[in-house]
């Protein structure tokens, strides 16, 4: 069982930046898909970014494209968010799954999930 722990959330003013990190309890030496999702109150969970081990393939939602960068270093996935907007306010979740062929921004392809970290932009 892989456990994921997110950190780096907080409160920031519009236009600012945050770097979210997700540490997996196990380092997968094979291919792994890791993603970042967010959910605002009353809204559906939204895929923000995803990456496959090796970093050659990355996915971004249109809502963050150009403002977000996902990276993966061994068992740590990071999401750098710049030019933050109030509509970025949400709980951000990290997710992981070993099946890279289905990697992307759909939440139902991920087996493992973190508990989330809150991001508030005002």
mmCIF file of N, CA, C and O in Angstrom, residues 28 30-34 51-53 59 96-104 106 108-112:
data_model
loop_
_atom_site.group_PDB
_atom_site.id
_atom_site.type_symbol
_atom_site.label_atom_id
_atom_site.label_comp_id
_atom_site.label_asym_id
_atom_site.label_seq_id
_atom_site.Cartn_x
_atom_site.Cartn_y
_atom_site.Cartn_z
ATOM 1 N N UNK A 28 8.892 3.781 -6.523
ATOM 2 C CA UNK A 28 8.586 2.791 -7.543
ATOM 3 C C UNK A 28 9.656 2.839 -8.617
ATOM 4 O O UNK A 28 9.822 3.839 -9.290
ATOM 5 N N UNK A 30 9.741 1.054 -11.226
ATOM 6 C CA UNK A 30 9.144 0.951 -12.545
ATOM 7 C C UNK A 30 8.452 2.251 -12.881
ATOM 8 O O UNK A 30 8.637 3.257 -12.229
ATOM 9 N N UNK A 31 7.639 2.223 -13.901
ATOM 10 C CA UNK A 31 6.926 3.430 -14.304
ATOM 11 C C UNK A 31 5.784 3.731 -13.342
ATOM 12 O O UNK A 31 5.131 2.833 -12.827
ATOM 13 N N UNK A 32 5.577 5.002 -13.100
ATOM 14 C CA UNK A 32 4.513 5.453 -12.209
ATOM 15 C C UNK A 32 3.880 6.699 -12.775
ATOM 16 O O UNK A 32 4.562 7.542 -13.361
ATOM 17 N N UNK A 33 2.593 6.809 -12.603
ATOM 18 C CA UNK A 33 1.862 8.013 -12.970
ATOM 19 C C UNK A 33 1.491 8.724 -11.668
ATOM 20 O O UNK A 33 0.943 8.112 -10.750
ATOM 21 N N UNK A 34 1.812 9.992 -11.588
ATOM 22 C CA UNK A 34 1.432 10.770 -10.413
ATOM 23 C C UNK A 34 0.702 12.019 -10.884
ATOM 24 O O UNK A 34 1.083 12.628 -11.889
ATOM 25 N N UNK A 51 2.015 13.451 -14.377
ATOM 26 C CA UNK A 51 3.329 13.203 -14.949
ATOM 27 C C UNK A 51 3.634 11.714 -14.854
ATOM 28 O O UNK A 51 3.216 11.036 -13.921
ATOM 29 N N UNK A 52 4.352 11.207 -15.836
ATOM 30 C CA UNK A 52 4.804 9.826 -15.826
ATOM 31 C C UNK A 52 6.284 9.815 -15.473
ATOM 32 O O UNK A 52 7.026 10.707 -15.891
ATOM 33 N N UNK A 53 6.683 8.830 -14.716
ATOM 34 C CA UNK A 53 8.088 8.661 -14.323
ATOM 35 C C UNK A 53 9.012 8.904 -15.508
ATOM 36 O O UNK A 53 8.779 8.385 -16.592
ATOM 37 N N UNK A 59 0.845 16.286 -18.294
ATOM 38 C CA UNK A 59 -0.503 16.714 -18.653
ATOM 39 C C UNK A 59 -0.879 17.900 -17.780
ATOM 40 O O UNK A 59 -0.551 17.925 -16.592
ATOM 41 N N UNK A 96 -1.511 8.689 -7.179
ATOM 42 C CA UNK A 96 -0.509 7.884 -7.870
ATOM 43 C C UNK A 96 -1.118 6.571 -8.337
ATOM 44 O O UNK A 96 -2.058 6.049 -7.728
ATOM 45 N N UNK A 97 -0.568 6.051 -9.428
ATOM 46 C CA UNK A 97 -1.018 4.761 -9.939
ATOM 47 C C UNK A 97 0.086 4.179 -10.814
ATOM 48 O O UNK A 97 0.730 4.908 -11.569
ATOM 49 N N UNK A 98 0.295 2.864 -10.731
ATOM 50 C CA UNK A 98 1.360 2.252 -11.534
ATOM 51 C C UNK A 98 1.004 2.032 -12.999
ATOM 52 O O UNK A 98 1.872 1.706 -13.809
ATOM 53 N N UNK A 99 -0.252 2.198 -13.366
ATOM 54 C CA UNK A 99 -0.667 1.948 -14.743
ATOM 55 C C UNK A 99 -0.525 3.212 -15.574
ATOM 56 O O UNK A 99 -1.442 4.019 -15.682
ATOM 57 N N UNK A 100 0.621 3.389 -16.180
ATOM 58 C CA UNK A 100 0.932 4.643 -16.859
ATOM 59 C C UNK A 100 0.170 4.808 -18.159
ATOM 60 O O UNK A 100 0.009 5.935 -18.645
ATOM 61 N N UNK A 101 -0.309 3.721 -18.754
ATOM 62 C CA UNK A 101 -1.037 3.855 -20.020
ATOM 63 C C UNK A 101 -2.311 4.668 -19.855
ATOM 64 O O UNK A 101 -2.802 5.264 -20.810
ATOM 65 N N UNK A 102 -2.876 4.664 -18.655
ATOM 66 C CA UNK A 102 -4.097 5.424 -18.410
ATOM 67 C C UNK A 102 -3.811 6.742 -17.704
ATOM 68 O O UNK A 102 -4.729 7.421 -17.258
ATOM 69 N N UNK A 103 -2.567 7.113 -17.622
ATOM 70 C CA UNK A 103 -2.185 8.332 -16.900
ATOM 71 C C UNK A 103 -2.823 9.556 -17.529
ATOM 72 O O UNK A 103 -2.894 9.683 -18.752
ATOM 73 N N UNK A 104 -3.284 10.458 -16.673
ATOM 74 C CA UNK A 104 -3.894 11.676 -17.188
ATOM 75 C C UNK A 104 -4.611 12.410 -16.085
ATOM 76 O O UNK A 104 -4.252 12.300 -14.912
ATOM 77 N N UNK A 106 -7.948 12.196 -15.305
ATOM 78 C CA UNK A 106 -9.188 11.598 -14.814
ATOM 79 C C UNK A 106 -8.931 10.935 -13.473
ATOM 80 O O UNK A 106 -8.040 10.109 -13.344
ATOM 81 N N UNK A 108 -10.494 8.702 -11.820
ATOM 82 C CA UNK A 108 -10.828 7.296 -11.630
ATOM 83 C C UNK A 108 -9.717 6.341 -12.066
ATOM 84 O O UNK A 108 -9.854 5.127 -11.918
ATOM 85 N N UNK A 109 -8.620 6.869 -12.582
ATOM 86 C CA UNK A 109 -7.512 5.990 -12.969
ATOM 87 C C UNK A 109 -6.471 5.856 -11.874
ATOM 88 O O UNK A 109 -5.511 5.115 -12.019
ATOM 89 N N UNK A 110 -6.638 6.570 -10.787
ATOM 90 C CA UNK A 110 -5.647 6.589 -9.718
ATOM 91 C C UNK A 110 -6.086 5.717 -8.542
ATOM 92 O O UNK A 110 -7.213 5.813 -8.065
ATOM 93 N N UNK A 111 -5.154 4.901 -8.081
ATOM 94 C CA UNK A 111 -5.453 3.993 -6.981
ATOM 95 C C UNK A 111 -5.136 4.618 -5.623
ATOM 96 O O UNK A 111 -5.852 4.388 -4.651
ATOM 97 N N UNK A 112 -4.068 5.392 -5.553
ATOM 98 C CA UNK A 112 -3.612 5.907 -4.259
ATOM 99 C C UNK A 112 -3.820 7.415 -4.186
ATOM 100 O O UNK A 112 -3.537 8.136 -5.151
#
